[in-house]
Amino acid sequence: MKSLVLNAEWDPRSDYNITNDERESKKAMNASQVWRDPELRVTERERPIPDDDEVLVRVRYAGVCGSDTSMIATGENGYVHYSAYLRLPNVTGHEFAGRVVETGADARLFEEGDLVTAEVTDYCTRCNMCRQGFHGHCENFEQLGFTLPGAFAEYVAVPEKILWDVSSLREAYDDDDELLKAAATIEPSTIGYYGLFGRAEGIKPGDYHVYHGAGPIGLTGMNVSRAAGAGKVIAFEPSPERREIAHELGFEHVYDPITRDPIKTVNEVTDHQGADVHIETSGAVTQTYPVIQETLAERANVVHISNAGADPQMALRQLQSNSAQLYGSEGHTGQQVYPRVIRLMAAGRLDNLPIVTSTFSLSNADKAIHQAAERVDGKVLVKV
Ligand SMILES: [Zn+2]
Ligand SMILES: [Zn+2]
């Protein structure tokens, strides 16, 4: 089958304390310390055979994530920017939708023909974190498109426990092609949903939400905030293309943080009440946290989603005097996040299709990754 394979050279930095596990498995816990000189290639590979508890999915659409672009972006000495778990060579891609074509011997939740999407993290169910219900923080986790073969391919094998049926989206989309295109954007939406409702607490209809960064995670999150009844959704985004997408989605309070003073703007738009919810989706935390701490409504929730390299200066006193909470949020696993996002989409209250701005064929999947790295698109998809 055709697939997009990422490879790089395994060359742990001399000051990186590599574990025996990493050395034996060739899985780096921090890719940026180990993998250098990445290379993408569309190539032929064996079609995966599903394990007993897995389902084989024929992929129709797969989205390009910031993590995919950071795996090919390099810094000093050619080391990749991506700083989490990665085994290479691997088929990347983890935001996808498609049709079930085969089920493993013990898989019983799905049958051939079902339309599906999947969570990313394959958890073990037995470690201490899993036994506490925190499957997203499993101590033995693997991830589709990171350490397991992913979805920039004709077929992907997926453990059925992380697969979700999306056929209910037929209520909202005319044909299965549109439906699967929309379903490939469920994963980024679940990141915002999990931050707002899986981690933060006490968010109320009518709250003012401020997004710092309107890339794919910010844009899909803004859609979730609106569907959940935000009083106003405000966004700061330096890219004019991305601001335009936000406008097209119907958001009116979208600003360039370089030319408009964000603190003044939040104060004006919220009538000096401040933001009840701040969502950090830009990664430019040294610039955004000074704004966040000056524009906190009483009992504000700050949801930290982005993967930032640097650390901001934070006035703790400000959090304290506003009775504000800061929530770290990572991933989207479990807690019925997927089915709820799917329900919102089926009800027509959450539509990410306008966020999709470029679509590439699988033969050009490498170009899709490079296009997404330009940071001007809403969402770049690969159509298989
Ligand atoms: Zn992603
Ligand atoms: Zn586990």
Short mmCIF file of C-alpha atoms and ligand atoms in Angstrom, two decimals:
data_model
loop_
_atom_site.label_atom_id
_atom_site.label_comp_id
_atom_site.label_asym_id
_atom_site.label_seq_id
_atom_site.Cartn_x
_atom_site.Cartn_y
_atom_site.Cartn_z
CA MET A 1 0.00 0.00 0.00
CA LYS A 2 1.03 3.60 -0.52
CA SER A 3 2.12 5.50 2.61
CA LEU A 4 4.09 8.49 3.83
CA VAL A 5 7.09 7.37 5.83
CA LEU A 6 9.19 9.63 8.02
CA ASN A 7 12.73 8.57 8.75
CA ALA A 8 15.67 10.26 10.49
CA GLU A 9 19.06 9.40 11.87
CA TRP A 10 19.24 7.99 15.43
CA ASP A 11 22.02 10.04 17.01
CA PRO A 12 21.40 10.86 20.70
CA ARG A 13 22.95 14.18 21.73
CA SER A 14 25.99 13.67 23.92
CA ASP A 15 24.35 15.49 26.87
CA TYR A 16 21.06 13.56 26.64
CA ASN A 17 20.61 10.92 29.32
CA ILE A 18 19.26 8.14 27.18
CA THR A 19 17.63 5.21 28.96
CA ASN A 20 18.23 1.55 28.14
CA ASP A 21 14.58 1.25 27.15
CA GLU A 22 14.96 4.00 24.60
CA ARG A 23 18.14 2.51 23.20
CA GLU A 24 16.66 -0.97 22.83
CA SER A 25 13.27 0.07 21.45
CA LYS A 26 14.56 2.97 19.32
CA LYS A 27 11.71 5.02 20.78
CA ALA A 28 12.88 8.43 21.92
CA MET A 29 10.92 9.98 24.80
CA ASN A 30 12.17 13.38 23.59
CA ALA A 31 12.64 13.19 19.82
CA SER A 32 14.48 16.52 19.65
CA GLN A 33 17.36 15.03 21.64
CA VAL A 34 17.79 11.96 19.49
CA TRP A 35 16.49 12.17 15.91
CA ARG A 36 18.25 14.31 13.32
CA ASP A 37 18.14 14.94 9.56
CA PRO A 38 14.52 13.88 9.02
CA GLU A 39 13.35 12.74 5.61
CA LEU A 40 9.82 12.22 4.28
CA ARG A 41 9.08 9.79 1.50
CA VAL A 42 5.91 8.49 -0.13
CA THR A 43 6.62 4.82 -0.52
CA GLU A 44 5.12 1.33 -0.80
CA ARG A 45 4.80 -0.75 2.37
CA GLU A 46 3.06 -3.90 3.53
CA ARG A 47 -0.60 -3.41 4.32
CA PRO A 48 -0.98 -3.87 8.10
CA ILE A 49 -2.66 -7.02 9.41
CA PRO A 50 -4.95 -6.19 12.35
CA ASP A 51 -4.18 -7.90 15.68
CA ASP A 52 -7.01 -9.79 17.37
CA ASP A 53 -8.23 -6.67 19.20
CA GLU A 54 -7.71 -4.36 16.22
CA VAL A 55 -9.69 -3.17 13.25
CA LEU A 56 -8.28 -2.36 9.83
CA VAL A 57 -9.46 1.02 8.52
CA ARG A 58 -9.32 2.16 4.91
CA VAL A 59 -8.31 5.82 5.38
CA ARG A 60 -10.21 8.48 3.41
CA TYR A 61 -8.90 11.72 4.96
CA ALA A 62 -6.01 12.41 7.32
CA GLY A 63 -5.15 15.83 8.74
CA VAL A 64 -1.72 17.37 9.19
CA CYS A 65 -1.00 18.36 12.80
CA GLY A 66 1.55 20.79 14.22
CA SER A 67 3.36 17.74 15.57
CA ASP A 68 3.78 16.39 12.01
CA THR A 69 5.36 19.65 10.88
CA SER A 70 7.62 19.85 13.95
CA MET A 71 8.97 16.39 13.12
CA ILE A 72 10.48 17.75 9.90
CA ALA A 73 11.45 21.18 11.26
CA THR A 74 15.05 21.14 12.42
CA GLY A 75 17.28 23.30 14.56
CA GLU A 76 20.91 23.25 15.48
CA ASN A 77 22.81 20.24 14.00
CA GLY A 78 19.69 19.05 12.20
CA TYR A 79 17.83 17.75 15.26
CA VAL A 80 14.03 17.76 14.88
CA HIS A 81 11.93 20.26 16.84
CA TYR A 82 9.37 17.67 17.94
CA SER A 83 10.05 17.09 21.62
CA ALA A 84 7.89 14.10 22.58
CA TYR A 85 7.68 10.36 21.98
CA LEU A 86 8.76 9.16 18.54
CA ARG A 87 10.00 5.98 16.90
CA LEU A 88 11.26 6.04 13.32
CA PRO A 89 10.94 5.06 10.58
CA ASN A 90 7.18 5.32 10.87
CA VAL A 91 4.05 6.19 8.93
CA THR A 92 2.94 9.47 10.50
CA GLY A 93 -0.58 10.95 10.68
CA HIS A 94 -3.05 10.60 13.55
CA GLU A 95 -6.10 12.75 12.66
CA PHE A 96 -8.12 10.62 10.30
CA ALA A 97 -11.41 9.10 9.29
CA GLY A 98 -12.28 6.16 7.11
CA ARG A 99 -14.16 2.92 6.71
CA VAL A 100 -13.69 -0.41 8.49
CA VAL A 101 -12.58 -3.12 6.05
CA GLU A 102 -11.52 -5.93 8.38
CA THR A 103 -11.90 -6.82 12.04
CA GLY A 104 -9.53 -8.86 14.25
CA ALA A 105 -10.66 -12.17 15.79
CA ASP A 106 -11.59 -10.62 19.16
CA ALA A 107 -12.82 -7.24 17.91
CA ARG A 108 -16.57 -6.98 18.38
CA LEU A 109 -17.47 -3.29 18.56
CA PHE A 110 -17.28 -2.68 14.80
CA GLU A 111 -18.10 -4.35 11.53
CA GLU A 112 -17.04 -3.99 7.94
CA GLY A 113 -18.36 -0.80 6.39
CA ASP A 114 -18.59 1.24 9.60
CA LEU A 115 -17.41 4.84 9.30
CA VAL A 116 -14.92 5.66 12.05
CA THR A 117 -12.32 7.96 13.54
CA ALA A 118 -9.88 7.24 16.36
CA GLU A 119 -8.19 8.57 19.44
CA VAL A 120 -4.40 8.70 19.24
CA THR A 121 -3.16 7.01 22.40
CA ASP A 122 -3.17 3.25 22.76
CA TYR A 123 -3.16 2.75 26.53
CA CYS A 124 -2.32 -0.44 28.40
CA THR A 125 -5.29 -0.52 30.88
CA ARG A 126 -3.03 -2.05 33.58
CA CYS A 127 -0.58 0.61 34.77
CA ASN A 128 -1.18 2.83 37.77
CA MET A 129 -2.39 5.75 35.61
CA CYS A 130 -4.78 3.57 33.60
CA ARG A 131 -6.14 2.03 36.80
CA GLN A 132 -6.91 5.54 38.04
CA GLY A 133 -8.82 6.21 34.84
CA PHE A 134 -6.14 8.51 33.40
CA HIS A 135 -5.66 6.57 30.17
CA GLY A 136 -4.20 9.59 28.40
CA HIS A 137 -1.29 9.45 30.82
CA CYS A 138 -0.70 5.70 30.56
CA GLU A 139 2.82 4.73 31.62
CA ASN A 140 3.13 2.25 28.73
CA PHE A 141 1.41 4.26 26.04
CA GLU A 142 1.95 4.04 22.31
CA GLN A 143 0.60 6.53 19.77
CA LEU A 144 -0.75 6.13 16.27
CA GLY A 145 1.43 8.10 13.89
CA PHE A 146 4.21 8.53 16.49
CA THR A 147 5.33 5.09 17.66
CA LEU A 148 2.73 2.99 15.80
CA PRO A 149 2.05 3.16 12.05
CA GLY A 150 -0.34 6.04 11.42
CA ALA A 151 -2.84 7.30 8.90
CA PHE A 152 -0.94 8.91 6.01
CA ALA A 153 -1.47 5.59 4.27
CA GLU A 154 -4.16 3.62 2.49
CA TYR A 155 -4.79 1.48 5.58
CA VAL A 156 -4.21 1.80 9.30
CA ALA A 157 -4.69 -0.86 11.99
CA VAL A 158 -6.30 0.55 15.13
CA PRO A 159 -7.09 -1.03 18.54
CA GLU A 160 -10.87 -1.05 18.63
CA LYS A 161 -10.96 0.42 22.16
CA ILE A 162 -9.83 3.80 20.77
CA LEU A 163 -12.05 3.77 17.69
CA TRP A 164 -15.33 5.71 17.43
CA ASP A 165 -18.25 5.35 15.04
CA VAL A 166 -19.10 8.55 13.14
CA SER A 167 -22.08 7.35 11.09
CA SER A 168 -24.32 9.68 13.16
CA LEU A 169 -22.72 12.55 11.19
CA ARG A 170 -25.00 11.55 8.30
CA GLU A 171 -27.53 13.81 10.08
CA ALA A 172 -25.30 16.79 9.29
CA TYR A 173 -23.49 15.97 6.04
CA ASP A 174 -24.93 15.17 2.63
CA ASP A 175 -22.56 12.47 1.51
CA ASP A 176 -20.00 10.16 3.05
CA ASP A 177 -17.08 12.02 1.49
CA GLU A 178 -18.01 15.30 3.21
CA LEU A 179 -18.79 13.38 6.37
CA LEU A 180 -15.35 11.72 6.46
CA LYS A 181 -13.66 15.02 5.68
CA ALA A 182 -15.39 16.59 8.67
CA ALA A 183 -14.69 13.52 10.79
CA ALA A 184 -10.94 13.89 10.15
CA THR A 185 -11.16 17.19 12.08
CA ILE A 186 -12.68 15.61 15.18
CA GLU A 187 -9.27 14.95 16.74
CA PRO A 188 -8.16 18.61 16.89
CA SER A 189 -11.61 19.60 18.24
CA THR A 190 -11.28 17.07 21.04
CA ILE A 191 -8.07 18.78 22.21
CA GLY A 192 -9.99 22.00 22.94
CA TYR A 193 -12.99 20.12 24.30
CA TYR A 194 -10.84 18.14 26.72
CA GLY A 195 -9.06 21.31 27.90
CA LEU A 196 -12.33 23.17 28.48
CA PHE A 197 -14.43 20.37 29.92
CA GLY A 198 -12.14 17.47 30.79
CA ARG A 199 -9.65 19.61 32.71
CA ALA A 200 -10.98 23.08 33.56
CA GLU A 201 -13.94 23.27 35.90
CA GLY A 202 -16.99 25.42 36.23
CA ILE A 203 -17.06 26.95 32.74
CA LYS A 204 -20.52 28.45 32.27
CA PRO A 205 -22.68 29.41 29.29
CA GLY A 206 -22.17 33.11 28.70
CA ASP A 207 -18.51 33.05 29.72
CA TYR A 208 -16.08 35.16 27.72
CA HIS A 209 -13.44 32.94 26.07
CA VAL A 210 -10.13 34.30 24.75
CA TYR A 211 -8.02 32.18 22.40
CA HIS A 212 -4.34 33.04 22.19
CA GLY A 213 -3.55 31.53 18.77
CA ALA A 214 -6.00 30.63 15.99
CA GLY A 215 -4.15 27.82 14.26
CA PRO A 216 -5.91 24.45 13.78
CA ILE A 217 -6.23 23.80 17.54
CA GLY A 218 -7.36 27.36 18.25
CA LEU A 219 -9.89 27.45 15.39
CA THR A 220 -11.43 24.08 16.18
CA GLY A 221 -11.45 25.05 19.87
CA MET A 222 -13.24 28.32 19.09
CA ASN A 223 -15.92 26.26 17.39
CA VAL A 224 -16.26 24.15 20.54
CA SER A 225 -16.49 27.27 22.73
CA ARG A 226 -19.24 28.71 20.55
CA ALA A 227 -21.16 25.42 20.51
CA ALA A 228 -20.87 25.30 24.30
CA GLY A 229 -22.52 28.71 24.67
CA ALA A 230 -19.64 31.14 25.16
CA GLY A 231 -20.89 34.72 25.57
CA LYS A 232 -18.12 35.99 23.30
CA VAL A 233 -15.21 34.21 21.65
CA ILE A 234 -12.21 36.50 21.22
CA ALA A 235 -9.07 35.46 19.36
CA PHE A 236 -5.56 36.82 18.84
CA GLU A 237 -3.70 35.55 15.81
CA PRO A 238 -0.82 37.18 13.89
CA SER A 239 -1.47 35.36 10.58
CA PRO A 240 -3.88 37.35 8.36
CA GLU A 241 -4.91 34.14 6.54
CA ARG A 242 -5.91 32.50 9.79
CA ARG A 243 -7.73 35.60 11.01
CA GLU A 244 -9.67 35.52 7.75
CA ILE A 245 -10.67 31.87 8.33
CA ALA A 246 -11.90 32.82 11.80
CA HIS A 247 -13.95 35.64 10.29
CA GLU A 248 -15.41 33.24 7.73
CA LEU A 249 -16.42 30.93 10.56
CA GLY A 250 -18.46 33.86 11.87
CA PHE A 251 -16.22 35.06 14.70
CA GLU A 252 -16.17 38.83 14.88
CA HIS A 253 -13.65 39.47 17.67
CA VAL A 254 -10.47 38.36 15.93
CA TYR A 255 -7.38 40.54 16.25
CA ASP A 256 -3.73 40.81 15.31
CA PRO A 257 -1.84 40.86 18.65
CA ILE A 258 1.06 42.70 17.00
CA THR A 259 -0.92 45.74 15.85
CA ARG A 260 -3.71 45.75 18.47
CA ASP A 261 -2.81 45.90 22.15
CA PRO A 262 -4.32 42.63 23.45
CA ILE A 263 -4.82 43.82 27.04
CA LYS A 264 -6.69 46.94 25.94
CA THR A 265 -8.68 44.90 23.43
CA VAL A 266 -9.83 42.27 25.94
CA ASN A 267 -10.82 45.02 28.35
CA GLU A 268 -12.83 46.80 25.67
CA VAL A 269 -14.57 43.71 24.28
CA THR A 270 -15.43 42.36 27.74
CA ASP A 271 -16.51 45.76 29.04
CA HIS A 272 -13.66 45.56 31.60
CA GLN A 273 -14.96 42.29 33.05
CA GLY A 274 -11.93 40.34 31.78
CA ALA A 275 -11.89 36.86 30.31
CA ASP A 276 -13.58 34.04 32.19
CA VAL A 277 -11.62 31.53 30.13
CA HIS A 278 -8.20 31.98 28.55
CA ILE A 279 -7.02 29.26 26.18
CA GLU A 280 -3.31 29.25 25.26
CA THR A 281 -3.01 27.61 21.84
CA SER A 282 -0.16 29.63 20.35
CA GLY A 283 2.97 28.40 22.08
CA ALA A 284 4.21 32.02 22.21
CA VAL A 285 3.79 31.93 25.97
CA THR A 286 6.30 34.68 26.81
CA GLN A 287 4.00 37.05 24.93
CA THR A 288 0.60 35.63 25.87
CA TYR A 289 0.89 35.05 29.62
CA PRO A 290 1.59 38.73 30.39
CA VAL A 291 -1.73 39.45 28.61
CA ILE A 292 -3.53 36.61 30.36
CA GLN A 293 -2.52 37.68 33.85
CA GLU A 294 -3.70 41.26 33.24
CA THR A 295 -7.11 40.26 31.88
CA LEU A 296 -8.41 37.66 34.30
CA ALA A 297 -12.04 37.81 35.28
CA GLU A 298 -12.82 36.83 38.86
CA ARG A 299 -12.43 33.01 39.15
CA ALA A 300 -11.06 32.80 35.61
CA ASN A 301 -9.92 29.48 34.14
CA VAL A 302 -6.66 29.44 32.18
CA VAL A 303 -6.32 26.37 29.98
CA HIS A 304 -2.79 25.64 28.82
CA ILE A 305 -2.88 23.50 25.68
CA SER A 306 0.06 24.53 23.48
CA ASN A 307 3.40 22.84 23.39
CA ALA A 308 5.72 25.72 24.30
CA GLY A 309 9.50 25.60 24.22
CA ALA A 310 10.09 28.49 26.62
CA ASP A 311 8.53 29.34 29.98
CA PRO A 312 6.71 32.58 30.69
CA GLN A 313 7.10 34.92 33.64
CA MET A 314 3.93 34.56 35.64
CA ALA A 315 2.76 36.82 38.47
CA LEU A 316 1.34 34.25 40.87
CA ARG A 317 -0.10 37.04 42.99
CA GLN A 318 -2.33 37.96 40.06
CA LEU A 319 -3.76 34.43 39.82
CA GLN A 320 -4.28 34.44 43.55
CA SER A 321 -6.02 37.78 43.82
CA ASN A 322 -8.40 36.86 40.98
CA SER A 323 -9.09 33.39 42.41
CA ALA A 324 -7.98 32.13 39.01
CA GLN A 325 -7.02 28.57 38.11
CA LEU A 326 -4.39 27.38 35.67
CA TYR A 327 -5.06 23.98 34.08
CA GLY A 328 -2.49 21.99 32.14
CA SER A 329 -4.19 19.99 29.44
CA GLU A 330 -2.68 17.33 27.23
CA GLY A 331 -4.41 15.15 24.68
CA HIS A 332 -8.03 14.06 24.62
CA THR A 333 -8.18 10.45 25.72
CA GLY A 334 -11.19 8.92 27.44
CA GLN A 335 -13.89 10.72 29.46
CA GLN A 336 -16.30 10.35 26.54
CA VAL A 337 -14.76 13.39 24.84
CA TYR A 338 -14.96 11.87 21.35
CA PRO A 339 -18.63 10.87 21.42
CA ARG A 340 -19.61 14.29 22.74
CA VAL A 341 -17.74 16.14 20.00
CA ILE A 342 -19.34 13.78 17.48
CA ARG A 343 -22.80 14.60 18.94
CA LEU A 344 -22.17 18.33 18.58
CA MET A 345 -21.18 17.81 14.95
CA ALA A 346 -24.16 15.53 14.24
CA ALA A 347 -26.45 18.20 15.69
CA GLY A 348 -25.00 20.74 13.24
CA ARG A 349 -23.60 22.86 16.07
CA LEU A 350 -19.94 22.27 15.32
CA ASP A 351 -18.72 22.34 11.73
CA ASN A 352 -15.00 22.37 11.01
CA LEU A 353 -15.23 22.04 7.21
CA PRO A 354 -14.58 25.78 6.63
CA ILE A 355 -11.31 25.34 8.54
CA VAL A 356 -10.02 22.91 5.88
CA THR A 357 -8.12 25.14 3.43
CA SER A 358 -5.86 22.71 1.51
CA THR A 359 -6.22 19.09 0.42
CA PHE A 360 -3.43 16.97 -1.08
CA SER A 361 -3.45 13.47 -2.53
CA LEU A 362 -1.58 10.69 -0.74
CA SER A 363 1.07 10.72 -3.50
CA ASN A 364 1.74 14.35 -2.48
CA ALA A 365 1.45 13.82 1.28
CA ASP A 366 5.01 15.08 1.80
CA LYS A 367 3.98 18.37 0.17
CA ALA A 368 0.98 18.53 2.53
CA ILE A 369 3.33 18.50 5.53
CA HIS A 370 5.50 21.25 4.01
CA GLN A 371 2.40 23.30 3.20
CA ALA A 372 1.14 23.04 6.81
CA ALA A 373 4.57 24.16 8.03
CA GLU A 374 3.94 27.52 6.34
CA ARG A 375 1.38 28.21 9.13
CA VAL A 376 -1.10 29.99 6.90
CA ASP A 377 -3.72 27.23 6.56
CA GLY A 378 -6.58 26.36 8.83
CA LYS A 379 -6.26 22.62 8.36
CA VAL A 380 -4.37 20.76 5.66
CA LEU A 381 -5.78 17.35 4.76
CA VAL A 382 -4.45 14.40 2.82
CA LYS A 383 -7.12 12.63 0.76
CA VAL A 384 -6.48 8.95 0.23
ZN ZN B 1 -2.75 16.29 16.27
ZN ZN B 2 -1.49 2.21 31.17
#
